[in-house]
Amino acid sequence: MTRPLLALLLATAMWLAACTTTPPTPSAPVTPTPVARYQASDWSALPNIAEADLVAGFDTWRLHCGKAREAAFKPVCVDAAKVTPNATAVREFLQSRLTPYALRNDDGSDSGLITGYYEPVYPGSRERSAAASVPVYGVPDDLITVELASLYPELKGKRLRGRIEGRKLVPYADAGAIQASGANAPVLAWLTDAMDLQFMQVQGSGRVRLADGSELRLGYADQNGHPYKPVGRWLVEQSVLPASEVSMQSIRQWARANPARMAELLASNPSFVFFRALPASSEGPIGALGVPLTAGYSLAVDPKTVALGSPMLIATTTPDGAPLQRLAAAQDTGGAIRGQVRADFFYGTGDAAGELAGRMKQPGKLWLLWPRDAAPPQ
């Protein structure tokens, strides 16, 4: 790629950013980027983890430990594979090899939001029909993704997405435009309900149950480059639902009662996710770490705060108020998962998991378990 083209792409990236934010006045102070805060903790001060959850969480983490994004975990992973899978041995290993760091918000507080997600299973078809007419798109043929971090470090972690129009790179169509006019993309399946597609995009994966009882497994492939905005927020802004009552269930109920406003609701979230077909398997969906997620023991986190592949302790409650304290593995990310004390708890596959995930919006605390011989994360 030539330098002139790179310069054009960088200028385009800055222009795209300007389209979605209000430019500051020349005298406006620059707000510093939030810095993750970690406070070393004593093992004796941490919440008690039941033996079964300790072993299950440890097994979930060490099974894919070798894919951890931090090199400091490599020797720990080698030794973790040799640990006998019982609570005593696991506890001794963790306490001897890892240091717990309490995650803190920018204001110094240690409590944050824990939500839930799952892998939905929705009825559909490989072919379009009168009953199944909502397309699930693969990656569009005209979607361009540009990585500029190698030349422009200030854009690390950012991707520029768009399409070529003449000699220009322009923003890709938003969700409203795609829903109205379609996309230049393969259709992987057809669903029976537009809200099913919206929720599948939010979850980042899903299964389509076909008429013969088999299932088509789909995973996240790419996104149109527009920012994610929860449709529930639009309902609150429209004074339709109070924020305290927003859930997956209440959103679906409103949509069914207001079909004439369905398109308006869906277009309120400009982000649009494209999928890829995955091999048939009984395992969980593939997370951002590239490994199958484990129900009850995999977390989606902000990768700017927690390195993927890290073991963590979580202390929160279920939607019904029961304590939820366990060892888990940071194996996924999400468009809405941003900040230090913030996580998405993976509940599993199917309607029962969806019922819990849809209502999960609990306060909670998080601890990052970091190799004892390594410098604290920065």
XYZ file of C-alpha atoms in Angstrom:
378
model
C 0.000 0.000 0.000
C 1.476 3.386 -0.990
C 2.058 6.210 1.458
C -0.358 8.533 -0.412
C -3.111 5.941 -0.040
C -2.284 5.477 3.641
C -2.482 9.225 4.115
C -5.877 9.228 2.398
C -7.094 6.409 4.642
C -5.879 8.178 7.770
C -7.612 11.376 6.721
C -10.739 9.367 6.034
C -10.496 7.775 9.488
C -10.335 11.201 11.102
C -13.300 12.348 8.967
C -15.337 9.297 9.938
C -14.652 9.976 13.599
C -15.750 13.582 13.120
C -19.055 12.367 11.698
C -20.034 10.808 15.005
C -18.625 13.243 17.541
C -18.841 16.967 18.129
C -15.419 18.570 17.549
C -14.082 20.338 20.646
C -13.470 24.064 20.647
C -9.801 25.068 20.395
C -9.719 25.952 24.075
C -11.462 22.801 25.300
C -9.275 20.690 27.594
C -8.352 17.217 26.398
C -9.969 14.523 28.533
C -7.395 11.841 29.358
C -8.151 8.262 28.415
C -9.285 6.300 31.495
C -6.467 4.188 32.903
C -7.185 0.762 34.322
C -6.540 0.612 38.033
C -5.465 -2.489 39.908
C -5.106 -2.909 43.659
C -3.223 -5.899 45.026
C -5.394 -7.929 47.396
C -4.791 -10.624 49.970
C -6.229 -14.052 49.192
C -7.741 -14.246 52.668
C -9.840 -11.134 51.973
C -11.455 -12.497 48.805
C -14.969 -13.964 48.644
C -15.249 -17.654 49.381
C -15.514 -19.806 46.249
C -17.329 -23.136 46.481
C -15.107 -26.130 45.723
C -17.100 -27.199 42.659
C -16.982 -23.698 41.166
C -13.279 -23.383 41.937
C -12.408 -26.591 40.091
C -14.793 -25.920 37.185
C -13.496 -22.375 36.741
C -9.887 -23.563 36.919
C -10.509 -26.257 34.296
C -12.203 -23.717 32.002
C -9.228 -21.380 32.280
C -6.380 -23.873 31.960
C -7.936 -25.753 29.033
C -7.173 -22.759 26.799
C -4.518 -21.092 28.934
C -1.957 -21.421 26.155
C -3.879 -18.849 24.123
C -3.546 -16.150 26.800
C -2.594 -12.798 25.260
C 0.110 -12.083 27.896
C 3.437 -13.933 27.675
C 3.726 -13.852 31.475
C 1.127 -16.633 31.642
C 3.120 -19.137 29.582
C 5.130 -20.757 32.417
C 2.061 -20.646 34.655
C 0.018 -22.455 32.010
C 2.635 -25.208 31.695
C 2.452 -25.896 35.426
C -1.343 -25.508 35.579
C -1.706 -28.470 33.228
C -0.081 -30.692 35.865
C -2.395 -29.739 38.745
C -4.679 -32.458 40.113
C -8.295 -31.355 39.557
C -9.406 -31.092 43.186
C -10.202 -27.984 45.213
C -7.225 -28.277 47.590
C -4.637 -28.616 44.812
C -6.252 -25.884 42.728
C -6.416 -23.453 45.642
C -2.764 -24.084 46.562
C -1.660 -23.560 42.969
C -3.591 -20.334 42.520
C -2.357 -18.841 45.780
C 1.258 -19.777 45.115
C 1.453 -18.698 41.481
C -1.021 -15.819 41.065
C -1.636 -12.468 42.750
C -5.214 -11.149 42.909
C -5.721 -7.536 41.845
C -9.035 -5.852 42.587
C -10.256 -3.872 39.587
C -11.040 -0.242 40.352
C -13.002 2.408 38.481
C -11.504 5.798 37.648
C -13.095 7.253 40.776
C -11.508 4.565 42.948
C -14.703 2.591 43.558
C -14.610 -1.196 43.253
C -18.190 -1.965 42.186
C -19.398 -2.105 38.597
C -22.010 -3.581 36.276
C -22.234 -7.302 35.554
C -24.586 -8.257 32.730
C -25.291 -11.591 31.072
C -25.266 -13.014 27.563
C -25.959 -16.340 25.905
C -26.130 -18.246 22.628
C -29.707 -18.005 21.315
C -31.433 -20.688 19.260
C -34.006 -19.326 16.822
C -36.238 -21.001 14.212
C -35.267 -20.408 10.610
C -34.390 -21.839 7.230
C -31.564 -22.065 4.709
C -34.008 -20.865 2.070
C -36.257 -17.826 2.103
C -39.942 -18.531 2.690
C -43.111 -16.716 3.678
C -42.424 -17.611 7.313
C -38.651 -17.045 7.259
C -37.822 -13.785 5.487
C -35.247 -12.052 7.729
C -31.748 -12.523 6.244
C -28.690 -13.331 8.348
C -25.785 -11.915 6.351
C -22.249 -13.114 6.001
C -19.430 -10.612 5.435
C -20.306 -8.270 2.523
C -18.199 -8.484 -0.605
C -17.734 -4.698 -0.592
C -16.811 -4.273 3.084
C -13.283 -2.878 3.456
C -11.433 -3.214 6.774
C -8.258 -1.177 7.242
C -5.656 -1.684 10.000
C -3.362 1.329 10.420
C -1.771 0.650 13.820
C 1.544 -0.506 12.349
C 2.152 2.979 10.953
C -0.038 5.032 13.277
C 0.280 3.704 16.860
C -2.310 6.191 18.099
C -4.894 4.113 16.203
C -3.957 0.858 17.963
C -7.046 -1.236 18.564
C -9.068 0.759 16.035
C -10.328 -0.560 12.727
C -11.562 1.545 9.859
C -14.479 -0.026 8.006
C -16.156 1.278 4.884
C -16.606 0.705 1.181
C -15.054 2.092 -1.967
C -17.128 4.621 -3.893
C -15.211 5.728 -6.969
C -11.793 6.625 -5.551
C -13.065 7.331 -2.053
C -13.435 5.203 1.058
C -16.831 6.071 2.541
C -18.660 4.824 5.649
C -20.462 1.526 5.245
C -24.261 1.521 5.379
C -25.775 1.684 8.861
C -28.270 -0.868 10.189
C -31.316 1.088 9.028
C -30.033 1.224 5.456
C -29.097 -2.458 5.444
C -32.506 -3.456 6.788
C -34.235 -1.332 4.149
C -32.093 -2.136 1.104
C -30.134 -5.270 1.968
C -26.400 -5.839 1.741
C -24.032 -7.057 -0.949
C -23.392 -10.183 1.080
C -24.130 -13.906 1.130
C -27.218 -14.907 3.134
C -26.332 -17.668 5.593
C -29.876 -18.277 6.851
C -33.335 -16.760 7.101
C -35.021 -16.086 10.451
C -38.713 -15.698 11.207
C -38.474 -12.607 13.433
C -36.488 -9.373 12.993
C -36.029 -9.120 16.769
C -34.348 -12.531 16.726
C -31.715 -11.112 14.376
C -31.239 -8.042 16.573
C -30.675 -10.152 19.669
C -28.388 -12.546 17.804
C -26.263 -9.570 16.799
C -26.151 -8.328 20.389
C -25.100 -11.777 21.644
C -22.536 -12.125 18.857
C -23.471 -15.713 18.016
C -26.434 -18.015 17.676
C -27.936 -21.164 16.259
C -30.677 -21.477 13.647
C -32.985 -24.445 14.218
C -34.027 -25.869 10.860
C -37.265 -27.693 10.021
C -35.567 -31.129 10.195
C -34.401 -30.452 13.761
C -30.765 -29.808 12.885
C -29.050 -26.558 13.812
C -26.900 -24.134 11.846
C -24.210 -22.708 14.100
C -23.247 -19.069 13.457
C -20.483 -16.926 14.932
C -19.406 -13.286 14.768
C -17.418 -12.443 11.626
C -17.365 -8.642 11.267
C -19.311 -5.445 11.805
C -20.291 -2.433 9.689
C -18.129 0.064 11.581
C -20.931 2.056 13.191
C -21.082 2.432 16.984
C -23.300 0.125 18.997
C -26.317 1.735 20.674
C -28.681 -0.486 22.681
C -32.217 -0.466 21.331
C -33.349 -0.404 24.946
C -31.803 3.043 25.290
C -33.992 4.262 22.431
C -37.084 2.977 24.240
C -36.028 4.924 27.322
C -35.376 8.061 25.248
C -38.837 7.679 23.723
C -40.296 7.497 27.259
C -41.711 4.090 26.382
C -39.918 2.164 29.140
C -38.204 3.324 32.321
C -34.522 2.377 32.432
C -35.131 0.073 35.407
C -37.488 -2.099 33.338
C -35.379 -2.505 30.212
C -34.560 -6.144 29.525
C -34.464 -8.449 26.551
C -37.917 -9.666 27.504
C -39.487 -6.202 27.829
C -37.942 -5.052 24.535
C -39.373 -8.053 22.686
C -42.773 -7.527 24.310
C -42.859 -3.888 23.191
C -41.795 -4.815 19.647
C -44.599 -7.368 19.323
C -47.125 -4.816 20.534
C -45.839 -2.100 18.166
C -45.027 -3.730 14.788
C -45.485 -0.418 12.945
C -42.486 1.017 14.827
C -40.258 -2.038 14.502
C -38.095 -0.544 11.751
C -37.618 2.633 13.770
C -36.586 0.622 16.824
C -34.051 -1.473 14.909
C -32.598 1.539 13.086
C -31.904 3.231 16.443
C -28.871 0.927 16.731
C -26.682 1.799 13.708
C -24.337 -1.132 14.331
C -24.871 -4.245 12.205
C -23.103 -7.587 12.726
C -22.160 -10.042 9.996
C -21.779 -13.741 10.751
C -19.879 -16.817 9.613
C -20.999 -20.449 9.581
C -19.263 -22.689 12.128
C -18.853 -26.466 12.147
C -21.585 -28.376 13.949
C -20.683 -28.848 17.608
C -22.226 -29.143 21.048
C -19.601 -26.755 22.413
C -20.373 -23.135 23.231
C -19.903 -20.268 20.769
C -16.415 -19.104 19.850
C -15.312 -16.071 21.870
C -12.811 -13.352 21.021
C -9.973 -15.521 22.362
C -10.799 -18.009 19.609
C -11.985 -20.776 21.955
C -15.443 -22.179 22.819
C -17.118 -20.447 25.742
C -18.127 -22.419 28.837
C -21.518 -21.791 30.400
C -21.150 -20.252 33.833
C -17.367 -19.851 33.684
C -16.539 -17.620 30.692
C -16.587 -13.823 30.851
C -16.591 -11.063 28.254
C -14.390 -8.161 29.375
C -12.875 -4.933 28.128
C -9.519 -6.028 26.628
C -8.063 -2.626 27.493
C -8.478 -3.587 31.146
C -8.116 -7.366 31.211
C -5.869 -9.414 28.935
C -7.854 -12.155 27.218
C -7.033 -15.566 28.629
C -6.630 -14.280 32.188
C -8.265 -16.030 35.152
C -10.594 -13.849 37.215
C -12.722 -13.918 40.339
C -16.242 -12.528 40.115
C -18.549 -11.633 43.000
C -22.087 -10.598 42.110
C -25.654 -11.946 42.311
C -28.061 -13.616 39.925
C -31.165 -11.725 38.713
C -33.035 -13.461 41.542
C -30.568 -12.171 44.135
C -28.657 -15.391 44.836
C -24.881 -15.015 45.397
C -22.740 -15.661 42.315
C -19.086 -16.013 43.345
C -16.631 -18.050 41.328
C -13.410 -18.410 39.402
C -13.906 -17.679 35.691
C -11.892 -17.053 32.527
C -11.748 -13.851 30.457
C -12.354 -15.310 26.996
C -14.534 -12.850 25.130
C -15.261 -9.170 24.440
C -18.380 -7.193 23.543
C -19.325 -3.864 22.004
C -21.079 -2.759 25.193
C -18.412 -4.074 27.589
C -16.286 -1.032 28.326
C -14.543 0.056 31.509
C -12.655 -1.401 34.418
C -15.217 -3.084 36.691
C -17.392 -4.387 33.858
C -18.095 -7.913 32.628
C -20.621 -9.991 30.715
C -21.346 -13.411 32.250
C -21.920 -16.220 29.741
C -24.985 -18.252 30.736
C -24.956 -20.887 28.002
C -27.194 -21.873 25.081
C -30.958 -21.810 24.644
C -34.061 -20.252 26.143
C -33.341 -21.016 29.802
C -29.938 -19.339 29.545
C -31.537 -16.447 27.658
C -34.125 -15.921 30.385
C -31.353 -15.373 32.947
C -29.048 -13.416 30.640
C -31.837 -11.072 29.600
C -32.510 -10.050 33.196
C -28.891 -9.939 34.395
C -27.985 -6.374 35.329
C -26.316 -6.652 38.708
C -23.664 -4.746 40.696
C -20.510 -6.748 41.224
C -16.780 -6.836 41.886
C -13.930 -8.319 39.847
C -10.408 -9.498 40.602
C -7.732 -10.177 37.998
C -5.401 -13.076 38.858
C -1.936 -12.191 37.583
C 1.325 -14.207 37.547
C 3.066 -13.600 40.875
C 6.516 -13.227 39.311
C 5.374 -10.726 36.671
C 5.056 -6.965 37.037
C 1.478 -5.801 37.670
C -0.514 -5.067 34.500
C -0.223 -1.548 33.178
